[in-house]
């Protein structure tokens, strides 16, 4: 199992959850049965969107780096061997 791809998958799930929380806050922005002020709601929506996007970009970088680690290294070619 490749640790880089597993880590990227878990980071992607965390990013998706943060974006989902931001969407839920945005969807319920008109709800008056809350103690959260509209300014605080907008602030937290922006924070969750920024954090989710940053974690998603990092997950893509980890995923790409994990794909490069899978390639096996070939031993150097010995020029003195007969072909």
PDB file of C-alpha atoms in Angstrom, residues 8-55:
ATOM      1  CA  UNK A   8      -3.771  12.142   0.040  1.00  0.00           C
ATOM      2  CA  UNK A   9      -7.106  10.342   0.207  1.00  0.00           C
ATOM      3  CA  UNK A  10      -7.562  11.165   3.880  1.00  0.00           C
ATOM      4  CA  UNK A  11      -6.592  14.786   3.277  1.00  0.00           C
ATOM      5  CA  UNK A  12      -9.066  14.930   0.406  1.00  0.00           C
ATOM      6  CA  UNK A  13     -11.818  13.619   2.684  1.00  0.00           C
ATOM      7  CA  UNK A  14     -10.957  16.267   5.298  1.00  0.00           C
ATOM      8  CA  UNK A  15     -11.016  18.988   2.625  1.00  0.00           C
ATOM      9  CA  UNK A  16     -14.388  17.788   1.351  1.00  0.00           C
ATOM     10  CA  UNK A  17     -15.781  17.840   4.893  1.00  0.00           C
ATOM     11  CA  UNK A  18     -14.560  21.412   5.464  1.00  0.00           C
ATOM     12  CA  UNK A  19     -16.165  22.524   2.208  1.00  0.00           C
ATOM     13  CA  UNK A  20     -19.357  20.702   3.204  1.00  0.00           C
ATOM     14  CA  UNK A  21     -19.439  22.580   6.538  1.00  0.00           C
ATOM     15  CA  UNK A  22     -19.001  25.859   4.647  1.00  0.00           C
ATOM     16  CA  UNK A  23     -21.865  24.899   2.323  1.00  0.00           C
ATOM     17  CA  UNK A  24     -24.121  24.025   5.270  1.00  0.00           C
ATOM     18  CA  UNK A  25     -23.368  27.373   6.915  1.00  0.00           C
ATOM     19  CA  UNK A  26     -24.083  29.150   3.626  1.00  0.00           C
ATOM     20  CA  UNK A  27     -27.304  27.228   3.021  1.00  0.00           C
ATOM     21  CA  UNK A  28     -28.674  28.038   6.496  1.00  0.00           C
ATOM     22  CA  UNK A  29     -27.598  31.680   6.458  1.00  0.00           C
ATOM     23  CA  UNK A  30     -31.205  32.900   6.587  1.00  0.00           C
ATOM     24  CA  UNK A  31     -32.067  30.818   9.649  1.00  0.00           C
ATOM     25  CA  UNK A  32     -33.011  33.108  12.517  1.00  0.00           C
ATOM     26  CA  UNK A  33     -33.057  30.361  15.187  1.00  0.00           C
ATOM     27  CA  UNK A  34     -29.352  30.651  15.967  1.00  0.00           C
ATOM     28  CA  UNK A  35     -27.101  32.579  18.312  1.00  0.00           C
ATOM     29  CA  UNK A  36     -24.469  33.149  15.621  1.00  0.00           C
ATOM     30  CA  UNK A  37     -24.370  36.679  14.258  1.00  0.00           C
ATOM     31  CA  UNK A  38     -24.447  37.150  10.466  1.00  0.00           C
ATOM     32  CA  UNK A  39     -20.928  38.616  10.513  1.00  0.00           C
ATOM     33  CA  UNK A  40     -19.569  35.597  12.404  1.00  0.00           C
ATOM     34  CA  UNK A  41     -21.368  33.241  10.008  1.00  0.00           C
ATOM     35  CA  UNK A  42     -19.788  34.962   6.978  1.00  0.00           C
ATOM     36  CA  UNK A  43     -16.382  34.866   8.662  1.00  0.00           C
ATOM     37  CA  UNK A  44     -16.633  31.136   9.369  1.00  0.00           C
ATOM     38  CA  UNK A  45     -17.909  30.403   5.855  1.00  0.00           C
ATOM     39  CA  UNK A  46     -14.866  32.184   4.420  1.00  0.00           C
ATOM     40  CA  UNK A  47     -12.485  30.435   6.835  1.00  0.00           C
ATOM     41  CA  UNK A  48     -13.853  26.980   6.055  1.00  0.00           C
ATOM     42  CA  UNK A  49     -13.747  27.610   2.287  1.00  0.00           C
ATOM     43  CA  UNK A  50     -10.148  28.848   2.449  1.00  0.00           C
ATOM     44  CA  UNK A  51      -9.023  26.032   4.737  1.00  0.00           C
ATOM     45  CA  UNK A  52     -10.804  23.386   2.665  1.00  0.00           C
ATOM     46  CA  UNK A  53      -9.296  24.693  -0.569  1.00  0.00           C
ATOM     47  CA  UNK A  54      -5.815  24.808   0.964  1.00  0.00           C
ATOM     48  CA  UNK A  55      -6.074  21.235   2.260  1.00  0.00           C
TER      49      UNK A  55
END
